[in-house]
Structure formats: structure tokens, C-alpha cells
Amino acid sequence: MERALESAREAAAAGEIPVGAVVLGSDGEVLATGRNRRLTSTDPTGHAEVIAIRGAAEAIGDRFLTDCTLVVTLEPCVMCAGVILAARVPRVVFGAWDDKAGAVGSVYDLLRDGRLPHPVPEVVAGVRAAESAELLEAFFSERR
């Protein structure tokens, strides 16, 4: 989670919403990192999770990340949850809950929705949640 928080801080420094993500291989090695880039790239899919998953898929040469763990500072949204399922990520660890757009237990729970034809990933929520939430709160308070 420390590496994901570092990416979130980098996002904030670049004027982006401070969300960071990292994909770890089965041995714990960092395969890829991502940070929000929606504003600077004008890409609506430029979420930290999507960027990290794309990088990890490229690093291992496979679209399925079946031995990986995604660590992200904020609960993934609906789009990111879909990418997580499509990539077959078996473990997701996140920091702060997103009570406005979260799709991993707060507003929606797409990852554990048994109606979808994908394996159900393990979810670990609230890891360093206070630090993750503080980054977001500081970012938005500066803009108000």
C-alpha cells in the first residue's frame, strides 16, 4: 500500500485526484503502478487501477492477471471493477471507501456479484484507509 500511496501523492502533485494503484506478482514483486491521469491525459479511462492493470498485463504478456494482487488507495468504481473482473485479478486490496461511486462493497458490489460469469476475487478493504482518505480530503478542500 505504501507504493500505491506514493503514486497517489504523485497524482496530487500533478493536479490529479490522488488515487494510486500497484499490481503485485505472485512473489510480491511490483509489476506495474498507476495513478490517476484523467485530467492531464484527457482520457476518461485514466484511472489508477486501469493504468496499473494495463501495465501489468503488458509486463507479463497476458491479459489475465490470475496470480496477481491489485492494491489501490480508493475503492474501485464500476468501470475499474469491470476491468478487474475482465483481467481475472484474484485479490484486491484497497484503502478508503468511496461512498459515492464505490463498486466493491459500498454503493455496489460488482466484484462479489455471483451473477457475473467471472471468478470472485478476494477483497481486503480499509488498508491504511485513513491515509488514503486524508489525501483525497486535502485535495478536494484545496479546490473548494
CSV table of N, CA and C in Angstrom, one decimal:
chain,number,residue,atom,x,y,z
A,1,MET,N,0.8,-1.2,0.0
A,1,MET,CA,0.0,0.0,0.0
A,1,MET,C,0.9,1.3,0.0
A,2,GLU,N,2.1,1.2,0.6
A,2,GLU,CA,2.9,2.3,0.6
A,2,GLU,C,3.2,2.8,-0.9
A,3,ARG,N,3.5,1.9,-1.8
A,3,ARG,CA,3.7,2.3,-3.2
A,3,ARG,C,2.5,2.9,-3.8
A,4,ALA,N,1.3,2.4,-3.5
A,4,ALA,CA,0.1,3.0,-4.0
A,4,ALA,C,-0.1,4.4,-3.5
A,5,LEU,N,0.2,4.6,-2.2
A,5,LEU,CA,0.1,5.9,-1.6
A,5,LEU,C,1.0,6.9,-2.3
A,6,GLU,N,2.2,6.4,-2.5
A,6,GLU,CA,3.2,7.2,-3.2
A,6,GLU,C,2.7,7.6,-4.6
A,7,SER,N,2.1,6.7,-5.3
A,7,SER,CA,1.5,7.1,-6.6
A,7,SER,C,0.4,8.1,-6.5
A,8,ALA,N,-0.4,7.9,-5.4
A,8,ALA,CA,-1.5,8.9,-5.2
A,8,ALA,C,-0.9,10.3,-4.9
A,9,ARG,N,0.1,10.4,-4.2
A,9,ARG,CA,0.8,11.7,-3.9
A,9,ARG,C,1.3,12.3,-5.2
A,10,GLU,N,1.9,11.4,-6.1
A,10,GLU,CA,2.3,11.9,-7.4
A,10,GLU,C,1.2,12.5,-8.2
A,11,ALA,N,0.0,11.8,-8.1
A,11,ALA,CA,-1.1,12.3,-8.8
A,11,ALA,C,-1.6,13.6,-8.3
A,12,ALA,N,-1.6,13.8,-7.0
A,12,ALA,CA,-2.0,15.1,-6.4
A,12,ALA,C,-1.0,16.2,-6.9
A,13,ALA,N,0.3,15.9,-6.9
A,13,ALA,CA,1.3,16.9,-7.3
A,13,ALA,C,1.1,17.3,-8.7
A,14,ALA,N,0.5,16.4,-9.5
A,14,ALA,CA,0.3,16.7,-10.9
A,14,ALA,C,-1.1,17.3,-11.2
A,15,GLY,N,-1.8,17.6,-10.1
A,15,GLY,CA,-3.2,18.2,-10.2
A,15,GLY,C,-4.3,17.2,-10.4
A,16,GLU,N,-4.0,15.9,-10.3
A,16,GLU,CA,-5.0,14.9,-10.5
A,16,GLU,C,-5.6,14.4,-9.1
A,17,ILE,N,-6.7,13.9,-9.2
A,17,ILE,CA,-7.3,13.3,-8.0
A,17,ILE,C,-6.4,12.2,-7.5
A,18,PRO,N,-6.0,12.3,-6.2
A,18,PRO,CA,-4.9,11.4,-5.7
A,18,PRO,C,-5.4,10.0,-5.4
A,19,VAL,N,-5.3,9.2,-6.4
A,19,VAL,CA,-5.6,7.8,-6.3
A,19,VAL,C,-4.4,7.1,-7.0
A,20,GLY,N,-3.8,6.1,-6.3
A,20,GLY,CA,-2.7,5.4,-6.8
A,20,GLY,C,-3.0,3.9,-6.7
A,21,ALA,N,-2.3,3.1,-7.6
A,21,ALA,CA,-2.5,1.7,-7.6
A,21,ALA,C,-1.2,1.0,-7.9
A,22,VAL,N,-1.1,-0.3,-7.5
A,22,VAL,CA,0.0,-1.1,-7.9
A,22,VAL,C,-0.5,-2.5,-8.1
A,23,VAL,N,0.1,-3.2,-9.0
A,23,VAL,CA,-0.2,-4.6,-9.3
A,23,VAL,C,1.1,-5.4,-8.9
A,24,LEU,N,0.9,-6.4,-8.0
A,24,LEU,CA,1.9,-7.2,-7.5
A,24,LEU,C,1.8,-8.6,-8.1
A,25,GLY,N,3.0,-9.2,-8.4
A,25,GLY,CA,3.0,-10.5,-8.9
A,25,GLY,C,2.9,-11.5,-7.8
A,26,SER,N,2.9,-12.8,-8.1
A,26,SER,CA,2.7,-13.8,-7.0
A,26,SER,C,3.8,-13.8,-6.0
A,27,ASP,N,4.9,-13.4,-6.3
A,27,ASP,CA,6.0,-13.3,-5.4
A,27,ASP,C,6.2,-12.0,-4.7
A,28,GLY,N,5.2,-11.1,-4.9
A,28,GLY,CA,5.2,-9.8,-4.3
A,28,GLY,C,5.9,-8.7,-5.0
A,29,GLU,N,6.5,-9.0,-6.2
A,29,GLU,CA,7.2,-8.0,-7.0
A,29,GLU,C,6.2,-7.1,-7.6
A,30,VAL,N,6.6,-5.8,-7.7
A,30,VAL,CA,5.8,-4.8,-8.4
A,30,VAL,C,5.9,-5.0,-9.9
A,31,LEU,N,4.7,-5.3,-10.5
A,31,LEU,CA,4.7,-5.5,-11.9
A,31,LEU,C,4.4,-4.2,-12.6
A,32,ALA,N,3.5,-3.3,-12.0
A,32,ALA,CA,3.2,-2.1,-12.6
A,32,ALA,C,2.5,-1.2,-11.5
A,33,THR,N,2.6,0.1,-11.8
A,33,THR,CA,2.0,1.1,-10.9
A,33,THR,C,1.1,2.0,-11.8
A,34,GLY,N,0.2,2.7,-11.1
A,34,GLY,CA,-0.7,3.6,-11.9
A,34,GLY,C,-1.1,4.7,-10.9
A,35,ARG,N,-1.4,5.8,-11.5
A,35,ARG,CA,-2.0,6.9,-10.8
A,35,ARG,C,-3.0,7.6,-11.7
A,36,ASN,N,-4.0,8.2,-11.1
A,36,ASN,CA,-5.0,8.9,-11.9
A,36,ASN,C,-4.3,9.8,-12.9
A,37,ARG,N,-4.8,9.8,-14.2
A,37,ARG,CA,-4.3,10.7,-15.2
A,37,ARG,C,-5.5,11.2,-16.1
A,38,ARG,N,-6.6,11.2,-15.6
A,38,ARG,CA,-7.8,11.6,-16.4
A,38,ARG,C,-7.7,13.0,-16.9
A,39,LEU,N,-7.3,13.9,-16.0
A,39,LEU,CA,-7.2,15.3,-16.4
A,39,LEU,C,-6.1,15.6,-17.3
A,40,THR,N,-4.9,15.2,-17.0
A,40,THR,CA,-3.7,15.5,-17.8
A,40,THR,C,-3.7,14.8,-19.1
A,41,SER,N,-4.4,13.6,-19.2
A,41,SER,CA,-4.4,12.9,-20.5
A,41,SER,C,-5.7,13.0,-21.3
A,42,THR,N,-6.6,13.7,-20.7
A,42,THR,CA,-8.0,13.8,-21.2
A,42,THR,C,-8.6,12.5,-21.6
A,43,ASP,N,-8.2,11.5,-20.9
A,43,ASP,CA,-8.7,10.1,-21.1
A,43,ASP,C,-9.6,9.7,-20.0
A,44,PRO,N,-10.9,9.5,-20.3
A,44,PRO,CA,-11.9,9.2,-19.2
A,44,PRO,C,-11.6,7.8,-18.5
A,45,THR,N,-10.8,7.0,-19.2
A,45,THR,CA,-10.4,5.7,-18.6
A,45,THR,C,-9.1,5.8,-17.8
A,46,GLY,N,-8.6,7.0,-17.6
A,46,GLY,CA,-7.3,7.1,-17.0
A,46,GLY,C,-7.3,7.0,-15.5
A,47,HIS,N,-8.0,6.0,-15.0
A,47,HIS,CA,-8.0,5.7,-13.5
A,47,HIS,C,-6.7,4.9,-13.2
A,48,ALA,N,-6.3,5.1,-11.9
A,48,ALA,CA,-5.1,4.4,-11.5
A,48,ALA,C,-5.1,2.9,-11.7
A,49,GLU,N,-6.3,2.3,-11.4
A,49,GLU,CA,-6.4,0.8,-11.5
A,49,GLU,C,-6.2,0.4,-12.9
A,50,VAL,N,-6.9,1.1,-13.8
A,50,VAL,CA,-6.8,0.7,-15.3
A,50,VAL,C,-5.4,0.8,-15.8
A,51,ILE,N,-4.7,1.9,-15.4
A,51,ILE,CA,-3.3,2.1,-15.9
A,51,ILE,C,-2.4,1.0,-15.3
A,52,ALA,N,-2.6,0.7,-14.0
A,52,ALA,CA,-1.8,-0.4,-13.4
A,52,ALA,C,-2.0,-1.7,-14.0
A,53,ILE,N,-3.3,-2.0,-14.2
A,53,ILE,CA,-3.7,-3.3,-14.8
A,53,ILE,C,-3.1,-3.4,-16.3
A,54,ARG,N,-3.3,-2.4,-17.0
A,54,ARG,CA,-2.7,-2.4,-18.4
A,54,ARG,C,-1.2,-2.7,-18.4
A,55,GLY,N,-0.5,-2.0,-17.5
A,55,GLY,CA,1.0,-2.1,-17.3
A,55,GLY,C,1.4,-3.5,-16.9
A,56,ALA,N,0.6,-4.1,-16.0
A,56,ALA,CA,0.9,-5.5,-15.5
A,56,ALA,C,0.7,-6.5,-16.6
A,57,ALA,N,-0.4,-6.3,-17.4
A,57,ALA,CA,-0.7,-7.2,-18.5
A,57,ALA,C,0.4,-7.2,-19.5
A,58,GLU,N,0.9,-6.0,-19.8
A,58,GLU,CA,2.0,-5.9,-20.7
A,58,GLU,C,3.2,-6.5,-20.2
A,59,ALA,N,3.5,-6.3,-18.9
A,59,ALA,CA,4.7,-6.8,-18.3
A,59,ALA,C,4.8,-8.3,-18.3
A,60,ILE,N,3.6,-9.0,-18.1
A,60,ILE,CA,3.6,-10.5,-18.0
A,60,ILE,C,3.2,-11.1,-19.4
A,61,GLY,N,2.8,-10.2,-20.3
A,61,GLY,CA,2.4,-10.7,-21.6
A,61,GLY,C,1.1,-11.5,-21.7
A,62,ASP,N,0.2,-11.2,-20.8
A,62,ASP,CA,-1.1,-11.9,-20.8
A,62,ASP,C,-2.2,-11.0,-20.3
A,63,ARG,N,-3.4,-11.1,-20.8
A,63,ARG,CA,-4.5,-10.2,-20.4
A,63,ARG,C,-5.1,-10.7,-19.1
A,64,PHE,N,-4.8,-11.9,-18.7
A,64,PHE,CA,-5.3,-12.4,-17.4
A,64,PHE,C,-4.2,-12.3,-16.3
A,65,LEU,N,-4.5,-11.7,-15.2
A,65,LEU,CA,-3.6,-11.5,-14.1
A,65,LEU,C,-3.9,-12.4,-13.0
A,66,THR,N,-4.0,-13.7,-13.3
A,66,THR,CA,-4.6,-14.7,-12.3
A,66,THR,C,-3.7,-15.0,-11.1
A,67,ASP,N,-2.5,-14.5,-11.1
A,67,ASP,CA,-1.6,-14.7,-9.9
A,67,ASP,C,-1.2,-13.4,-9.3
A,68,CYS,N,-2.0,-12.4,-9.5
A,68,CYS,CA,-1.6,-11.0,-9.1
A,68,CYS,C,-2.5,-10.5,-8.0
A,69,THR,N,-2.1,-9.4,-7.4
A,69,THR,CA,-2.9,-8.6,-6.4
A,69,THR,C,-2.9,-7.2,-6.8
A,70,LEU,N,-4.0,-6.6,-6.9
A,70,LEU,CA,-4.2,-5.2,-7.1
A,70,LEU,C,-4.3,-4.5,-5.8
A,71,VAL,N,-3.5,-3.4,-5.6
A,71,VAL,CA,-3.6,-2.6,-4.3
A,71,VAL,C,-3.9,-1.2,-4.8
A,72,VAL,N,-4.9,-0.6,-4.3
A,72,VAL,CA,-5.3,0.7,-4.7
A,72,VAL,C,-5.8,1.5,-3.5
A,73,THR,N,-5.6,2.8,-3.5
A,73,THR,CA,-5.8,3.7,-2.4
A,73,THR,C,-7.3,4.0,-2.1
A,74,LEU,N,-8.1,3.8,-3.2
A,74,LEU,CA,-9.6,4.1,-3.1
A,74,LEU,C,-10.4,2.9,-3.6
A,75,GLU,N,-11.5,2.7,-3.0
A,75,GLU,CA,-12.4,1.6,-3.5
A,75,GLU,C,-12.6,1.8,-5.0
A,76,PRO,N,-12.4,0.8,-5.8
A,76,PRO,CA,-12.6,0.9,-7.3
A,76,PRO,C,-14.1,1.3,-7.6
A,77,CYS,N,-14.2,2.0,-8.7
A,77,CYS,CA,-15.5,2.4,-9.3
A,77,CYS,C,-16.1,1.2,-10.2
A,78,VAL,N,-17.2,1.4,-10.7
A,78,VAL,CA,-17.8,0.4,-11.6
A,78,VAL,C,-16.9,0.1,-12.8
A,79,MET,N,-16.4,1.1,-13.5
A,79,MET,CA,-15.5,0.8,-14.6
A,79,MET,C,-14.3,0.0,-14.2
A,80,CYS,N,-13.7,0.4,-13.1
A,80,CYS,CA,-12.5,-0.3,-12.7
A,80,CYS,C,-12.8,-1.7,-12.2
A,81,ALA,N,-14.0,-1.9,-11.5
A,81,ALA,CA,-14.4,-3.2,-11.1
A,81,ALA,C,-14.5,-4.1,-12.3
A,82,GLY,N,-15.1,-3.6,-13.4
A,82,GLY,CA,-15.2,-4.4,-14.6
A,82,GLY,C,-13.9,-4.8,-15.2
A,83,VAL,N,-12.9,-3.9,-15.2
A,83,VAL,CA,-11.6,-4.2,-15.7
A,83,VAL,C,-10.9,-5.3,-14.8
A,84,ILE,N,-11.1,-5.1,-13.5
A,84,ILE,CA,-10.6,-6.1,-12.5
A,84,ILE,C,-11.1,-7.5,-12.9
A,85,LEU,N,-12.4,-7.6,-13.1
A,85,LEU,CA,-13.1,-8.9,-13.4
A,85,LEU,C,-12.6,-9.4,-14.8
A,86,ALA,N,-12.5,-8.5,-15.8
A,86,ALA,CA,-12.0,-8.9,-17.1
A,86,ALA,C,-10.6,-9.4,-17.1
A,87,ALA,N,-9.8,-8.9,-16.2
A,87,ALA,CA,-8.4,-9.3,-16.1
A,87,ALA,C,-8.2,-10.5,-15.2
A,88,ARG,N,-9.3,-10.9,-14.5
A,88,ARG,CA,-9.3,-12.1,-13.6
A,88,ARG,C,-8.3,-11.9,-12.4
A,89,VAL,N,-8.3,-10.6,-11.9
A,89,VAL,CA,-7.4,-10.4,-10.8
A,89,VAL,C,-8.0,-11.1,-9.5
A,90,PRO,N,-7.3,-12.0,-8.9
A,90,PRO,CA,-7.9,-12.7,-7.8
A,90,PRO,C,-7.9,-12.1,-6.4
A,91,ARG,N,-7.1,-11.0,-6.2
A,91,ARG,CA,-7.1,-10.3,-5.0
A,91,ARG,C,-7.1,-8.8,-5.2
A,92,VAL,N,-7.9,-8.1,-4.4
A,92,VAL,CA,-8.0,-6.6,-4.5
A,92,VAL,C,-7.9,-6.1,-3.1
A,93,VAL,N,-6.9,-5.2,-2.8
A,93,VAL,CA,-6.7,-4.6,-1.5
A,93,VAL,C,-6.9,-3.1,-1.8
A,94,PHE,N,-7.8,-2.5,-0.9
A,94,PHE,CA,-7.9,-1.0,-1.1
A,94,PHE,C,-8.0,-0.3,0.2
A,95,GLY,N,-7.7,1.0,0.1
A,95,GLY,CA,-7.7,1.8,1.3
A,95,GLY,C,-9.0,2.4,1.7
A,96,ALA,N,-9.3,3.6,1.2
A,96,ALA,CA,-10.5,4.3,1.6
A,96,ALA,C,-11.8,3.8,0.8
A,97,TRP,N,-12.9,3.8,1.5
A,97,TRP,CA,-14.1,3.5,0.9
A,97,TRP,C,-14.6,4.7,0.1
A,98,ASP,N,-15.3,4.5,-1.0
A,98,ASP,CA,-15.9,5.5,-1.8
A,98,ASP,C,-17.4,5.4,-1.7
A,99,ASP,N,-18.0,6.2,-0.8
A,99,ASP,CA,-19.4,6.1,-0.6
A,99,ASP,C,-20.2,6.8,-1.6
A,100,LYS,N,-19.6,7.4,-2.7
A,100,LYS,CA,-20.3,8.0,-3.8
A,100,LYS,C,-20.3,7.1,-5.0
A,101,ALA,N,-19.2,6.4,-5.3
A,101,ALA,CA,-19.1,5.7,-6.6
A,101,ALA,C,-18.4,4.3,-6.4
A,102,GLY,N,-18.3,3.9,-5.2
A,102,GLY,CA,-17.6,2.6,-5.0
A,102,GLY,C,-18.4,1.4,-5.5
A,103,ALA,N,-17.6,0.4,-6.0
A,103,ALA,CA,-18.3,-0.7,-6.6
A,103,ALA,C,-17.7,-2.0,-6.1
A,104,VAL,N,-17.2,-1.9,-4.8
A,104,VAL,CA,-16.6,-3.1,-4.2
A,104,VAL,C,-17.1,-3.3,-2.8
A,105,GLY,N,-18.4,-2.9,-2.6
A,105,GLY,CA,-19.0,-3.1,-1.3
A,105,GLY,C,-19.7,-1.9,-0.7
A,106,SER,N,-19.4,-0.7,-1.1
A,106,SER,CA,-20.1,0.5,-0.5
A,106,SER,C,-21.4,0.8,-1.2
A,107,VAL,N,-21.3,1.3,-2.5
A,107,VAL,CA,-22.5,1.6,-3.2
A,107,VAL,C,-23.0,0.4,-4.0
A,108,TYR,N,-22.0,-0.3,-4.7
A,108,TYR,CA,-22.3,-1.5,-5.4
A,108,TYR,C,-21.3,-2.5,-4.9
A,109,ASP,N,-21.5,-3.8,-5.4
A,109,ASP,CA,-20.5,-4.8,-5.0
A,109,ASP,C,-20.3,-5.7,-6.2
A,110,LEU,N,-19.8,-5.2,-7.3
A,110,LEU,CA,-19.7,-5.9,-8.5
A,110,LEU,C,-18.7,-7.1,-8.5
A,111,LEU,N,-17.6,-6.9,-7.7
A,111,LEU,CA,-16.6,-8.0,-7.7
A,111,LEU,C,-17.2,-9.3,-7.1
A,112,ARG,N,-18.1,-9.1,-6.1
A,112,ARG,CA,-18.6,-10.3,-5.5
A,112,ARG,C,-20.0,-10.7,-5.9
A,113,ASP,N,-20.5,-10.1,-7.0
A,113,ASP,CA,-21.8,-10.4,-7.5
A,113,ASP,C,-21.8,-11.7,-8.3
A,114,GLY,N,-22.3,-12.7,-7.7
A,114,GLY,CA,-22.2,-14.1,-8.3
A,114,GLY,C,-23.0,-14.3,-9.6
A,115,ARG,N,-23.7,-13.3,-10.0
A,115,ARG,CA,-24.4,-13.4,-11.3
A,115,ARG,C,-23.5,-13.2,-12.5
A,116,LEU,N,-22.4,-12.6,-12.2
A,116,LEU,CA,-21.4,-12.3,-13.3
A,116,LEU,C,-20.6,-13.6,-13.6
A,117,PRO,N,-20.2,-13.8,-14.8
A,117,PRO,CA,-19.5,-15.0,-15.2
A,117,PRO,C,-18.0,-14.9,-15.0
A,118,HIS,N,-17.6,-14.4,-13.9
A,118,HIS,CA,-16.1,-14.3,-13.6
A,118,HIS,C,-15.8,-14.9,-12.2
A,119,PRO,N,-14.6,-15.3,-12.0
A,119,PRO,CA,-14.2,-15.8,-10.6
A,119,PRO,C,-14.4,-14.6,-9.7
A,120,VAL,N,-14.8,-14.9,-8.5
A,120,VAL,CA,-15.0,-13.9,-7.4
A,120,VAL,C,-13.7,-13.6,-6.7
A,121,PRO,N,-13.1,-12.4,-6.8
A,121,PRO,CA,-11.8,-12.1,-6.2
A,121,PRO,C,-12.0,-11.9,-4.7
A,122,GLU,N,-10.9,-12.2,-4.0
A,122,GLU,CA,-10.8,-11.9,-2.6
A,122,GLU,C,-10.7,-10.3,-2.4
A,123,VAL,N,-11.4,-9.8,-1.5
A,123,VAL,CA,-11.3,-8.3,-1.3
A,123,VAL,C,-10.9,-8.0,0.2
A,124,VAL,N,-9.9,-7.2,0.3
A,124,VAL,CA,-9.4,-6.7,1.6
A,124,VAL,C,-9.6,-5.2,1.6
A,125,ALA,N,-10.5,-4.7,2.5
A,125,ALA,CA,-10.8,-3.3,2.5
A,125,ALA,C,-10.2,-2.6,3.7
A,126,GLY,N,-10.0,-1.3,3.6
A,126,GLY,CA,-9.6,-0.5,4.7
A,126,GLY,C,-8.2,-0.5,5.1
A,127,VAL,N,-7.3,-0.9,4.2
A,127,VAL,CA,-5.9,-1.0,4.5
A,127,VAL,C,-5.3,0.5,4.4
A,128,ARG,N,-4.8,1.0,5.5
A,128,ARG,CA,-4.3,2.4,5.5
A,128,ARG,C,-5.4,3.4,5.0
A,129,ALA,N,-6.6,3.1,5.4
A,129,ALA,CA,-7.8,3.9,4.9
A,129,ALA,C,-7.7,5.3,5.3
A,130,ALA,N,-7.2,5.6,6.5
A,130,ALA,CA,-7.1,7.0,7.0
A,130,ALA,C,-6.2,7.8,6.1
A,131,GLU,N,-5.0,7.2,5.8
A,131,GLU,CA,-4.0,8.0,5.0
A,131,GLU,C,-4.6,8.2,3.6
A,132,SER,N,-5.2,7.2,3.1
A,132,SER,CA,-5.8,7.3,1.7
A,132,SER,C,-6.9,8.4,1.7
A,133,ALA,N,-7.8,8.4,2.7
A,133,ALA,CA,-8.9,9.4,2.8
A,133,ALA,C,-8.3,10.8,3.0
A,134,GLU,N,-7.3,10.9,3.8
A,134,GLU,CA,-6.7,12.2,4.1
A,134,GLU,C,-6.1,12.9,2.8
A,135,LEU,N,-5.5,12.1,1.9
A,135,LEU,CA,-5.0,12.6,0.6
A,135,LEU,C,-6.2,13.2,-0.2
A,136,LEU,N,-7.3,12.4,-0.2
A,136,LEU,CA,-8.4,12.9,-1.0
A,136,LEU,C,-9.1,14.1,-0.4
A,137,GLU,N,-9.2,14.1,0.9
A,137,GLU,CA,-9.8,15.3,1.6
A,137,GLU,C,-9.0,16.5,1.4
A,138,ALA,N,-7.7,16.4,1.5
A,138,ALA,CA,-6.8,17.6,1.3
A,138,ALA,C,-6.9,18.1,-0.1
A,139,PHE,N,-6.9,17.2,-1.0
A,139,PHE,CA,-7.0,17.6,-2.4
A,139,PHE,C,-8.3,18.4,-2.7
A,140,PHE,N,-9.4,17.8,-2.3
A,140,PHE,CA,-10.7,18.5,-2.6
A,140,PHE,C,-10.9,19.8,-1.7
A,141,SER,N,-10.3,19.8,-0.5
A,141,SER,CA,-10.5,21.0,0.3
A,141,SER,C,-9.8,22.2,-0.3
A,142,GLU,N,-8.7,21.9,-1.0
A,142,GLU,CA,-7.9,23.0,-1.7
A,142,GLU,C,-8.7,23.5,-2.9
A,143,ARG,N,-9.6,22.8,-3.4
A,143,ARG,CA,-10.3,23.2,-4.6
A,143,ARG,C,-11.6,23.8,-4.3
A,144,ARG,N,-12.0,23.8,-3.1
A,144,ARG,CA,-13.3,24.4,-2.7
A,144,ARG,C,-13.2,25.8,-2.4
